[in-house]
Amino acid sequence: MTRHFLRDDDLTQAEQTEILDLAIELKKDRFSERPLAGPQTVAVIFDKSSTRTRVSFAVGVADLGGVPLIISTANSQLGGKETAADTARVLERQVAAIVWRTFAQAGLEEMAAGTKVPVVNGLSDDFHPCQLLADLLTIREHGGALAGRIVTFIGDGASNMAQSYLLAGATAGMHVRIASPDEYAPQEAVVADATRVAETTGGSVTLFNDPVEAVTGADVVVTDTWVSMGKEEEKALRLRRLGAYRVDEQLMALAHPDALFLHCLPADRGYEVTADVIDGRQSVIWDEAENRLHAQKALLVWLLARA
Ligand code: CP
Ligand code: NVA
């Protein structure tokens, strides 16, 4: 049966580990896997803007011997003119896999249900699972084992990044803490799913309002923009409500002295994070951005040849 990667808990802990192990190998020997030789094509579709996802999938597909076909929804028939299911049936006759950055998670589910080629979530309103593979790879590189580590996400707890941290962190056996105001708490269903996963991996999930409490003793501190794509009209309200959730040096000082700082980028320096933290000694954001390439290549190899 075709495997898709629509949300972080589509992988078991063992599968997630296998993909991260493979990513480490691919980072050492970049052209060692060629599952797309032919070359076969991977469609990479964008309903929203992107720099990292676009570049890392384009480069990654080429590294794997294939050809990336980058499609903007704005000048395709997808997005109002044709359904995701019909698009999937057209694409599957010609491409080896579909990557889609979109708004509603339901669109990805419709796409996946309608096709026999793997569908990968390149970011939705609810989840950013490819980013989490890169983040977990970065934490492994800099900090070793994932299981048992405390990771604290601070800010918009309802964002795709926070919700992916819940699911992917729980899958990895990490202790995931989210600090957010009530207005931006993660969806209850996602918290419930992450809690269920954590029970099987030895991890845990805890929600906080207080960033100080949440960050104390953390091994990894993470934040993301307060104004995700699609939320631009709420900017003023969000800046007001999230103002107390800025990651600055004072807050970082409460985490473990060797704690890592991660941010998926793009960052609004001075809002969710101060420049001294994002550019400081604990920040691993450039490795994190590079690791999108290695992690997604491993994911594609796994989906196409090993799942
Ligand atoms: N982190 C991330 O997904 O960046 P882009 O929006 O540039 O793809
Ligand atoms: N939460 C952000 C992530 C950008 C990569 C957004 O959805 O805009």
PDB file of C-alpha atoms in Angstrom, residues 54-227:
ATOM      1  CA  ARG A  54      11.152  24.982  -2.788  1.00  0.00           C
ATOM      2  CA  VAL A  55      14.957  24.898  -2.899  1.00  0.00           C
ATOM      3  CA  SER A  56      15.441  21.794  -0.759  1.00  0.00           C
ATOM      4  CA  PHE A  57      12.928  19.713  -2.701  1.00  0.00           C
ATOM      5  CA  ALA A  58      14.270  20.920  -6.058  1.00  0.00           C
ATOM      6  CA  VAL A  59      17.872  20.167  -5.086  1.00  0.00           C
ATOM      7  CA  GLY A  60      16.959  16.972  -3.257  1.00  0.00           C
ATOM      8  CA  VAL A  61      14.999  15.465  -6.151  1.00  0.00           C
ATOM      9  CA  ALA A  62      17.909  16.274  -8.489  1.00  0.00           C
ATOM     10  CA  ASP A  63      20.385  14.685  -6.037  1.00  0.00           C
ATOM     11  CA  LEU A  64      18.259  11.502  -6.106  1.00  0.00           C
ATOM     12  CA  GLY A  65      18.533  11.331  -9.905  1.00  0.00           C
ATOM     13  CA  GLY A  66      15.146  12.876 -10.678  1.00  0.00           C
ATOM     14  CA  VAL A  67      13.604  16.050 -12.046  1.00  0.00           C
ATOM     15  CA  PRO A  68      11.574  18.433  -9.851  1.00  0.00           C
ATOM     16  CA  LEU A  69       8.499  20.006 -11.406  1.00  0.00           C
ATOM     17  CA  ILE A  70       7.702  23.127  -9.379  1.00  0.00           C
ATOM     18  CA  ILE A  71       4.061  24.191  -9.790  1.00  0.00           C
ATOM     19  CA  SER A  72       2.508  27.405  -8.443  1.00  0.00           C
ATOM     20  CA  THR A  73      -1.187  27.030  -7.809  1.00  0.00           C
ATOM     21  CA  ALA A  74      -1.713  30.571  -9.062  1.00  0.00           C
ATOM     22  CA  ASN A  75      -1.007  29.486 -12.630  1.00  0.00           C
ATOM     23  CA  SER A  76      -2.291  25.902 -12.498  1.00  0.00           C
ATOM     24  CA  GLN A  77      -5.845  24.510 -12.540  1.00  0.00           C
ATOM     25  CA  LEU A  78      -5.618  23.435  -8.880  1.00  0.00           C
ATOM     26  CA  GLY A  79      -7.229  25.772  -6.345  1.00  0.00           C
ATOM     27  CA  GLY A  80     -10.850  26.344  -7.217  1.00  0.00           C
ATOM     28  CA  LYS A  81     -10.764  25.230 -10.838  1.00  0.00           C
ATOM     29  CA  GLU A  82     -10.021  21.520 -10.297  1.00  0.00           C
ATOM     30  CA  THR A  83     -10.265  19.310  -7.207  1.00  0.00           C
ATOM     31  CA  ALA A  84      -7.262  17.841  -5.423  1.00  0.00           C
ATOM     32  CA  ALA A  85      -8.575  14.343  -6.187  1.00  0.00           C
ATOM     33  CA  ASP A  86      -8.800  14.993  -9.940  1.00  0.00           C
ATOM     34  CA  THR A  87      -5.376  16.670  -9.941  1.00  0.00           C
ATOM     35  CA  ALA A  88      -3.912  13.639  -8.172  1.00  0.00           C
ATOM     36  CA  ARG A  89      -5.301  11.261 -10.809  1.00  0.00           C
ATOM     37  CA  VAL A  90      -3.745  13.315 -13.587  1.00  0.00           C
ATOM     38  CA  LEU A  91      -0.362  13.633 -11.860  1.00  0.00           C
ATOM     39  CA  GLU A  92      -0.008   9.986 -10.805  1.00  0.00           C
ATOM     40  CA  ARG A  93       0.178   8.844 -14.444  1.00  0.00           C
ATOM     41  CA  GLN A  94       3.357  10.888 -14.900  1.00  0.00           C
ATOM     42  CA  VAL A  95       5.127  11.621 -11.625  1.00  0.00           C
ATOM     43  CA  ALA A  96       6.738   9.444  -8.943  1.00  0.00           C
ATOM     44  CA  ALA A  97       5.568  11.533  -5.961  1.00  0.00           C
ATOM     45  CA  ILE A  98       3.649  14.704  -5.104  1.00  0.00           C
ATOM     46  CA  VAL A  99       4.742  17.327  -2.555  1.00  0.00           C
ATOM     47  CA  TRP A 100       2.130  19.954  -1.734  1.00  0.00           C
ATOM     48  CA  ARG A 101       2.284  23.131   0.386  1.00  0.00           C
ATOM     49  CA  THR A 102      -1.284  24.200   1.039  1.00  0.00           C
ATOM     50  CA  PHE A 103      -3.828  25.601   3.502  1.00  0.00           C
ATOM     51  CA  ALA A 104      -6.291  22.940   4.706  1.00  0.00           C
ATOM     52  CA  GLN A 105      -5.051  19.545   5.862  1.00  0.00           C
ATOM     53  CA  ALA A 106      -8.244  18.119   4.327  1.00  0.00           C
ATOM     54  CA  GLY A 107      -6.957  18.990   0.845  1.00  0.00           C
ATOM     55  CA  LEU A 108      -3.865  16.846   1.409  1.00  0.00           C
ATOM     56  CA  GLU A 109      -6.021  13.985   2.645  1.00  0.00           C
ATOM     57  CA  GLU A 110      -8.186  14.261  -0.474  1.00  0.00           C
ATOM     58  CA  MET A 111      -5.087  14.299  -2.677  1.00  0.00           C
ATOM     59  CA  ALA A 112      -3.612  11.240  -0.934  1.00  0.00           C
ATOM     60  CA  ALA A 113      -6.887   9.294  -1.072  1.00  0.00           C
ATOM     61  CA  GLY A 114      -7.072   9.875  -4.814  1.00  0.00           C
ATOM     62  CA  THR A 115      -3.615   8.637  -5.841  1.00  0.00           C
ATOM     63  CA  LYS A 116      -1.276   5.675  -5.763  1.00  0.00           C
ATOM     64  CA  VAL A 117       1.908   7.797  -5.619  1.00  0.00           C
ATOM     65  CA  PRO A 118       3.205   9.091  -2.263  1.00  0.00           C
ATOM     66  CA  VAL A 119       1.885  12.514  -1.195  1.00  0.00           C
ATOM     67  CA  VAL A 120       4.081  14.628   1.106  1.00  0.00           C
ATOM     68  CA  ASN A 121       2.872  17.601   3.167  1.00  0.00           C
ATOM     69  CA  GLY A 122       5.194  20.516   2.372  1.00  0.00           C
ATOM     70  CA  LEU A 123       3.357  22.580   5.058  1.00  0.00           C
ATOM     71  CA  SER A 124      -0.323  22.986   5.799  1.00  0.00           C
ATOM     72  CA  ASP A 125      -2.196  25.206   8.250  1.00  0.00           C
ATOM     73  CA  ASP A 126      -2.031  22.332  10.761  1.00  0.00           C
ATOM     74  CA  PHE A 127       1.370  20.659  10.327  1.00  0.00           C
ATOM     75  CA  HIS A 128       4.887  21.059   8.895  1.00  0.00           C
ATOM     76  CA  PRO A 129       6.214  17.494   9.150  1.00  0.00           C
ATOM     77  CA  CYS A 130       9.143  17.844   6.716  1.00  0.00           C
ATOM     78  CA  GLN A 131      10.479  20.689   8.860  1.00  0.00           C
ATOM     79  CA  LEU A 132      10.256  18.459  11.922  1.00  0.00           C
ATOM     80  CA  LEU A 133      12.377  15.754  10.287  1.00  0.00           C
ATOM     81  CA  ALA A 134      15.007  18.450   9.691  1.00  0.00           C
ATOM     82  CA  ASP A 135      14.664  19.760  13.243  1.00  0.00           C
ATOM     83  CA  LEU A 136      14.995  16.301  14.790  1.00  0.00           C
ATOM     84  CA  LEU A 137      18.024  15.612  12.588  1.00  0.00           C
ATOM     85  CA  THR A 138      19.585  18.875  13.806  1.00  0.00           C
ATOM     86  CA  ILE A 139      18.900  18.036  17.450  1.00  0.00           C
ATOM     87  CA  ARG A 140      20.445  14.591  16.953  1.00  0.00           C
ATOM     88  CA  GLU A 141      23.552  16.084  15.325  1.00  0.00           C
ATOM     89  CA  HIS A 142      24.088  18.658  18.061  1.00  0.00           C
ATOM     90  CA  GLY A 143      22.631  16.961  21.088  1.00  0.00           C
ATOM     91  CA  GLY A 144      22.591  13.187  20.539  1.00  0.00           C
ATOM     92  CA  ALA A 145      19.637  10.986  21.417  1.00  0.00           C
ATOM     93  CA  LEU A 146      16.130  12.397  21.090  1.00  0.00           C
ATOM     94  CA  ALA A 147      14.222  10.187  23.532  1.00  0.00           C
ATOM     95  CA  GLY A 148      13.962  11.692  26.994  1.00  0.00           C
ATOM     96  CA  ARG A 149      14.998  15.208  25.942  1.00  0.00           C
ATOM     97  CA  ILE A 150      12.861  18.222  26.846  1.00  0.00           C
ATOM     98  CA  VAL A 151      11.807  20.432  23.928  1.00  0.00           C
ATOM     99  CA  THR A 152       9.892  23.654  24.587  1.00  0.00           C
ATOM    100  CA  PHE A 153       8.012  25.482  21.837  1.00  0.00           C
ATOM    101  CA  ILE A 154       7.126  29.070  22.764  1.00  0.00           C
ATOM    102  CA  GLY A 155       4.544  31.273  21.021  1.00  0.00           C
ATOM    103  CA  ASP A 156       1.728  30.359  18.640  1.00  0.00           C
ATOM    104  CA  GLY A 157       0.772  26.940  19.993  1.00  0.00           C
ATOM    105  CA  ALA A 158      -1.926  26.536  17.337  1.00  0.00           C
ATOM    106  CA  SER A 159       0.593  26.924  14.512  1.00  0.00           C
ATOM    107  CA  ASN A 160       1.690  24.172  12.164  1.00  0.00           C
ATOM    108  CA  MET A 161       5.136  24.139  13.811  1.00  0.00           C
ATOM    109  CA  ALA A 162       3.860  23.781  17.377  1.00  0.00           C
ATOM    110  CA  GLN A 163       1.442  21.038  16.375  1.00  0.00           C
ATOM    111  CA  SER A 164       4.121  19.197  14.425  1.00  0.00           C
ATOM    112  CA  TYR A 165       6.417  19.426  17.462  1.00  0.00           C
ATOM    113  CA  LEU A 166       3.678  17.758  19.507  1.00  0.00           C
ATOM    114  CA  LEU A 167       3.313  14.827  17.119  1.00  0.00           C
ATOM    115  CA  ALA A 168       6.922  14.402  15.975  1.00  0.00           C
ATOM    116  CA  GLY A 169       8.400  15.026  19.429  1.00  0.00           C
ATOM    117  CA  ALA A 170       6.025  12.518  21.005  1.00  0.00           C
ATOM    118  CA  THR A 171       6.891  10.005  18.266  1.00  0.00           C
ATOM    119  CA  ALA A 172      10.591  10.479  19.086  1.00  0.00           C
ATOM    120  CA  GLY A 173       9.952   9.897  22.821  1.00  0.00           C
ATOM    121  CA  MET A 174      10.684  13.512  23.743  1.00  0.00           C
ATOM    122  CA  HIS A 175       9.040  15.553  26.482  1.00  0.00           C
ATOM    123  CA  VAL A 176       7.223  18.235  24.500  1.00  0.00           C
ATOM    124  CA  ARG A 177       6.187  21.448  26.229  1.00  0.00           C
ATOM    125  CA  ILE A 178       4.149  24.140  24.497  1.00  0.00           C
ATOM    126  CA  ALA A 179       3.895  27.628  26.020  1.00  0.00           C
ATOM    127  CA  SER A 180       1.161  29.793  24.501  1.00  0.00           C
ATOM    128  CA  PRO A 181      -1.717  32.061  25.492  1.00  0.00           C
ATOM    129  CA  ASP A 182      -5.089  30.268  25.652  1.00  0.00           C
ATOM    130  CA  GLU A 183      -6.181  31.957  22.402  1.00  0.00           C
ATOM    131  CA  TYR A 184      -3.372  30.148  20.570  1.00  0.00           C
ATOM    132  CA  ALA A 185      -3.392  26.761  22.287  1.00  0.00           C
ATOM    133  CA  PRO A 186      -2.924  23.690  20.075  1.00  0.00           C
ATOM    134  CA  GLN A 187      -6.054  21.873  18.842  1.00  0.00           C
ATOM    135  CA  GLU A 188      -7.370  19.469  21.477  1.00  0.00           C
ATOM    136  CA  ALA A 189      -7.451  16.586  18.981  1.00  0.00           C
ATOM    137  CA  VAL A 190      -3.756  17.086  18.185  1.00  0.00           C
ATOM    138  CA  VAL A 191      -2.848  17.186  21.890  1.00  0.00           C
ATOM    139  CA  ALA A 192      -4.854  13.986  22.407  1.00  0.00           C
ATOM    140  CA  ASP A 193      -3.128  12.254  19.484  1.00  0.00           C
ATOM    141  CA  ALA A 194       0.317  13.355  20.690  1.00  0.00           C
ATOM    142  CA  THR A 195      -0.475  12.198  24.231  1.00  0.00           C
ATOM    143  CA  ARG A 196      -1.513   8.776  22.928  1.00  0.00           C
ATOM    144  CA  VAL A 197       1.718   8.491  20.916  1.00  0.00           C
ATOM    145  CA  ALA A 198       3.830   9.661  23.884  1.00  0.00           C
ATOM    146  CA  GLU A 199       2.345   6.873  26.038  1.00  0.00           C
ATOM    147  CA  THR A 200       3.902   4.336  23.652  1.00  0.00           C
ATOM    148  CA  THR A 201       7.334   6.003  23.346  1.00  0.00           C
ATOM    149  CA  GLY A 202       8.025   7.183  26.905  1.00  0.00           C
ATOM    150  CA  GLY A 203       7.619  10.819  25.932  1.00  0.00           C
ATOM    151  CA  SER A 204       5.136  13.334  27.290  1.00  0.00           C
ATOM    152  CA  VAL A 205       3.108  16.371  26.304  1.00  0.00           C
ATOM    153  CA  THR A 206       2.481  19.379  28.563  1.00  0.00           C
ATOM    154  CA  LEU A 207       0.770  22.692  27.815  1.00  0.00           C
ATOM    155  CA  PHE A 208       1.709  25.892  29.632  1.00  0.00           C
ATOM    156  CA  ASN A 209       0.639  29.523  29.613  1.00  0.00           C
ATOM    157  CA  ASP A 210       3.819  30.670  31.335  1.00  0.00           C
ATOM    158  CA  PRO A 211       6.914  30.663  29.077  1.00  0.00           C
ATOM    159  CA  VAL A 212       9.218  30.859  32.125  1.00  0.00           C
ATOM    160  CA  GLU A 213       7.816  27.660  33.593  1.00  0.00           C
ATOM    161  CA  ALA A 214       7.860  25.917  30.208  1.00  0.00           C
ATOM    162  CA  VAL A 215      11.450  26.790  29.323  1.00  0.00           C
ATOM    163  CA  THR A 216      13.025  25.974  32.689  1.00  0.00           C
ATOM    164  CA  GLY A 217      15.458  23.085  32.221  1.00  0.00           C
ATOM    165  CA  ALA A 218      14.661  22.618  28.505  1.00  0.00           C
ATOM    166  CA  ASP A 219      17.253  20.956  26.232  1.00  0.00           C
ATOM    167  CA  VAL A 220      15.813  22.570  23.118  1.00  0.00           C
ATOM    168  CA  VAL A 221      13.974  25.899  22.748  1.00  0.00           C
ATOM    169  CA  VAL A 222      11.928  26.546  19.627  1.00  0.00           C
ATOM    170  CA  THR A 223       9.809  29.357  18.326  1.00  0.00           C
ATOM    171  CA  ASP A 224       8.252  30.425  15.033  1.00  0.00           C
ATOM    172  CA  THR A 225       6.629  33.497  13.535  1.00  0.00           C
ATOM    173  CA  TRP A 226       3.602  34.871  15.367  1.00  0.00           C
ATOM    174  CA  VAL A 227       1.933  35.556  11.995  1.00  0.00           C
TER     175      VAL A 227
END
